[in-house]
Amino acid sequence: MKRSWRVVLMLALLSLVFVSCKPKEYVKDGYAYLEEGEYEKAVSAFEKSIEKEQEIGEANLGLGTAYYQQEEYEKALAAFKEALAGEATFRATTYNLMAVCERQLGNLQAAINYYNFGLQQEGVEVSLRQEMKKGLITAYEESGDLASALKFLQEYVGEFPEDSEAQKELDFLQTR
């Protein structure tokens, strides 16, 4: 009887050790929280991943996205830059988010640069490409560079002729 009790205890201790040694999937949890709109929980999960040095690049991308959704643009930008410096896989979507953050913070030239980086990525979906081009044009307008805004707007209207608002904006800029 003593022997079986010891075996059960030993198995229980071993299972505890294996469960505690299994790495927690904080990044996976963080992205699940993002999808659910639980941004504070997502931030916590991504921060734990970074603290545990697990998938740091992807954790920073997720962290930046969570902060972006909460309109904390400085924090979002800092997290995205950490991801960029690390091993994260950057996509056009991330460059677009960085550009929007920079625009919100009034850093228009940085926004323009990020929009251009995003547009240079391969395989950009048409809707994202359209969004980034609109953002680029707006950033040029906000910076006072109406010549560049006009140039890119002409290209945009040629690529997306169904956008009637863009056509009106083009007509307006051509009269200035």
Short mmCIF file of C-alpha atoms in Angstrom, two decimals:
data_model
loop_
_atom_site.label_atom_id
_atom_site.label_comp_id
_atom_site.label_asym_id
_atom_site.label_seq_id
_atom_site.Cartn_x
_atom_site.Cartn_y
_atom_site.Cartn_z
CA MET A 1 0.00 0.00 0.00
CA LYS A 2 2.82 2.40 0.85
CA ARG A 3 4.38 1.69 -2.48
CA SER A 4 1.29 2.58 -4.54
CA TRP A 5 0.81 5.76 -2.52
CA ARG A 6 4.39 6.79 -3.32
CA VAL A 7 3.89 6.00 -7.00
CA VAL A 8 0.73 8.13 -7.12
CA LEU A 9 2.51 10.97 -5.33
CA MET A 10 5.49 10.70 -7.66
CA LEU A 11 3.24 10.75 -10.75
CA ALA A 12 1.36 13.76 -9.40
CA LEU A 13 4.62 15.64 -8.81
CA LEU A 14 5.93 14.74 -12.24
CA SER A 15 2.75 15.90 -13.95
CA LEU A 16 2.98 19.18 -12.04
CA VAL A 17 6.55 19.65 -13.23
CA PHE A 18 5.64 18.92 -16.86
CA VAL A 19 2.63 21.24 -16.79
CA SER A 20 4.65 24.07 -15.27
CA CYS A 21 7.51 23.53 -17.76
CA LYS A 22 5.22 23.76 -20.75
CA PRO A 23 5.69 27.24 -22.19
CA LYS A 24 2.62 29.43 -21.95
CA GLU A 25 1.35 30.60 -25.29
CA TYR A 26 0.99 34.27 -24.38
CA VAL A 27 1.16 35.50 -27.97
CA LYS A 28 -1.59 33.12 -29.05
CA ASP A 29 -3.70 34.24 -26.08
CA GLY A 30 -2.96 37.89 -26.85
CA TYR A 31 -4.18 37.58 -30.43
CA ALA A 32 -7.31 35.78 -29.22
CA TYR A 33 -7.98 38.69 -26.86
CA LEU A 34 -7.43 41.14 -29.75
CA GLU A 35 -10.04 39.33 -31.83
CA GLU A 36 -12.48 39.54 -28.91
CA GLY A 37 -11.83 43.27 -28.44
CA GLU A 38 -10.31 42.62 -24.99
CA TYR A 39 -7.43 45.04 -25.51
CA GLU A 40 -6.27 45.35 -21.90
CA LYS A 41 -6.09 41.56 -21.57
CA ALA A 42 -4.23 41.44 -24.88
CA VAL A 43 -1.70 43.99 -23.63
CA SER A 44 -1.17 41.90 -20.50
CA ALA A 45 -0.64 38.68 -22.49
CA PHE A 46 1.80 40.31 -24.91
CA GLU A 47 3.74 41.94 -22.06
CA LYS A 48 4.04 38.55 -20.33
CA SER A 49 5.40 37.05 -23.53
CA ILE A 50 8.01 39.82 -23.76
CA GLU A 51 8.86 39.45 -20.07
CA LYS A 52 9.35 35.68 -20.54
CA GLU A 53 11.33 36.36 -23.73
CA GLN A 54 8.93 34.28 -25.81
CA GLU A 55 8.20 35.34 -29.38
CA ILE A 56 9.28 38.90 -28.63
CA GLY A 57 8.86 40.22 -32.16
CA GLU A 58 5.34 38.88 -32.62
CA ALA A 59 4.46 39.94 -29.07
CA ASN A 60 5.52 43.51 -29.86
CA LEU A 61 3.43 43.48 -33.03
CA GLY A 62 0.42 42.36 -31.03
CA LEU A 63 1.15 44.86 -28.29
CA GLY A 64 1.34 47.66 -30.84
CA THR A 65 -1.97 46.59 -32.33
CA ALA A 66 -3.64 46.49 -28.91
CA TYR A 67 -2.37 49.97 -28.07
CA TYR A 68 -3.43 51.22 -31.51
CA GLN A 69 -6.96 49.95 -30.91
CA GLN A 70 -6.99 51.90 -27.64
CA GLU A 71 -5.76 55.02 -29.52
CA GLU A 72 -2.54 55.06 -27.49
CA TYR A 73 -0.50 55.98 -30.54
CA GLU A 74 2.84 56.70 -28.84
CA LYS A 75 2.81 53.33 -27.07
CA ALA A 76 1.67 51.59 -30.24
CA LEU A 77 4.45 53.16 -32.26
CA ALA A 78 7.07 52.25 -29.65
CA ALA A 79 5.92 48.61 -29.69
CA PHE A 80 5.90 48.50 -33.51
CA LYS A 81 9.43 49.94 -33.60
CA GLU A 82 10.57 47.28 -31.12
CA ALA A 83 9.06 44.65 -33.39
CA LEU A 84 10.76 46.21 -36.41
CA ALA A 85 14.11 46.10 -34.61
CA GLY A 86 13.51 42.47 -33.68
CA GLU A 87 12.65 39.42 -35.68
CA ALA A 88 8.99 40.13 -36.38
CA THR A 89 7.57 39.62 -39.82
CA PHE A 90 6.46 43.01 -41.04
CA ARG A 91 3.54 43.30 -43.36
CA ALA A 92 1.94 46.20 -45.16
CA THR A 93 -0.76 46.28 -42.47
CA THR A 94 1.80 47.07 -39.79
CA TYR A 95 3.38 49.84 -41.83
CA ASN A 96 -0.09 51.27 -42.36
CA LEU A 97 -0.76 51.26 -38.61
CA MET A 98 2.60 52.93 -37.97
CA ALA A 99 1.79 55.58 -40.56
CA VAL A 100 -1.57 56.29 -38.94
CA CYS A 101 0.11 56.56 -35.53
CA GLU A 102 2.64 59.03 -36.90
CA ARG A 103 -0.12 61.08 -38.54
CA GLN A 104 -2.07 61.17 -35.29
CA LEU A 105 1.05 62.37 -33.51
CA GLY A 106 1.68 65.06 -36.14
CA ASN A 107 4.81 63.42 -37.58
CA LEU A 108 3.77 63.72 -41.20
CA GLN A 109 7.08 62.96 -42.91
CA ALA A 110 7.43 59.76 -40.84
CA ALA A 111 3.85 58.86 -41.79
CA ILE A 112 4.66 59.38 -45.47
CA ASN A 113 7.71 57.14 -45.13
CA TYR A 114 5.72 54.34 -43.48
CA TYR A 115 2.96 54.56 -46.10
CA ASN A 116 5.61 54.21 -48.79
CA PHE A 117 7.22 51.23 -47.01
CA GLY A 118 3.82 49.58 -46.81
CA LEU A 119 3.02 50.21 -50.45
CA GLN A 120 6.33 48.63 -51.47
CA GLN A 121 5.45 45.31 -49.81
CA GLU A 122 4.48 42.43 -52.04
CA GLY A 123 1.00 40.99 -52.13
CA VAL A 124 -0.81 43.97 -50.61
CA GLU A 125 -4.58 43.49 -50.77
CA VAL A 126 -6.39 45.99 -52.98
CA SER A 127 -8.46 47.43 -50.09
CA LEU A 128 -5.34 47.98 -47.95
CA ARG A 129 -3.47 49.47 -50.90
CA GLN A 130 -6.36 51.87 -51.44
CA GLU A 131 -6.41 52.81 -47.74
CA MET A 132 -2.66 53.43 -47.65
CA LYS A 133 -2.73 55.54 -50.81
CA LYS A 134 -5.53 57.67 -49.34
CA GLY A 135 -3.52 58.05 -46.15
CA LEU A 136 -0.43 59.03 -48.13
CA ILE A 137 -2.36 61.70 -50.03
CA THR A 138 -3.85 63.03 -46.80
CA ALA A 139 -0.42 63.16 -45.15
CA TYR A 140 0.94 65.17 -48.10
CA GLU A 141 -2.03 67.55 -47.90
CA GLU A 142 -1.64 67.96 -44.13
CA SER A 143 2.07 68.68 -44.56
CA GLY A 144 1.27 71.42 -47.08
CA ASP A 145 2.90 69.58 -49.99
CA LEU A 146 -0.03 70.02 -52.36
CA ALA A 147 2.05 69.24 -55.46
CA SER A 148 2.84 65.74 -54.16
CA ALA A 149 -0.73 65.30 -52.95
CA LEU A 150 -1.99 66.18 -56.43
CA LYS A 151 0.48 63.82 -58.12
CA PHE A 152 -0.49 60.87 -55.93
CA LEU A 153 -4.18 61.71 -56.12
CA GLN A 154 -4.02 61.62 -59.92
CA GLU A 155 -2.41 58.17 -59.72
CA TYR A 156 -4.99 57.10 -57.14
CA VAL A 157 -7.97 58.19 -59.26
CA GLY A 158 -6.43 56.37 -62.25
CA GLU A 159 -6.19 53.19 -60.16
CA PHE A 160 -9.51 53.60 -58.31
CA PRO A 161 -11.84 55.54 -60.67
CA GLU A 162 -14.94 54.39 -58.75
CA ASP A 163 -13.96 56.58 -55.76
CA SER A 164 -16.12 59.63 -56.42
CA GLU A 165 -14.88 61.48 -53.32
CA ALA A 166 -11.32 61.20 -54.58
CA GLN A 167 -12.41 62.54 -57.96
CA LYS A 168 -14.01 65.58 -56.23
CA GLU A 169 -10.80 66.11 -54.23
CA LEU A 170 -8.78 65.92 -57.44
CA ASP A 171 -11.00 68.52 -59.07
CA PHE A 172 -10.54 70.74 -56.02
CA LEU A 173 -6.75 70.38 -55.91
CA GLN A 174 -6.42 71.04 -59.64
CA THR A 175 -8.06 74.45 -59.15
CA ARG A 176 -5.62 75.51 -56.44
#
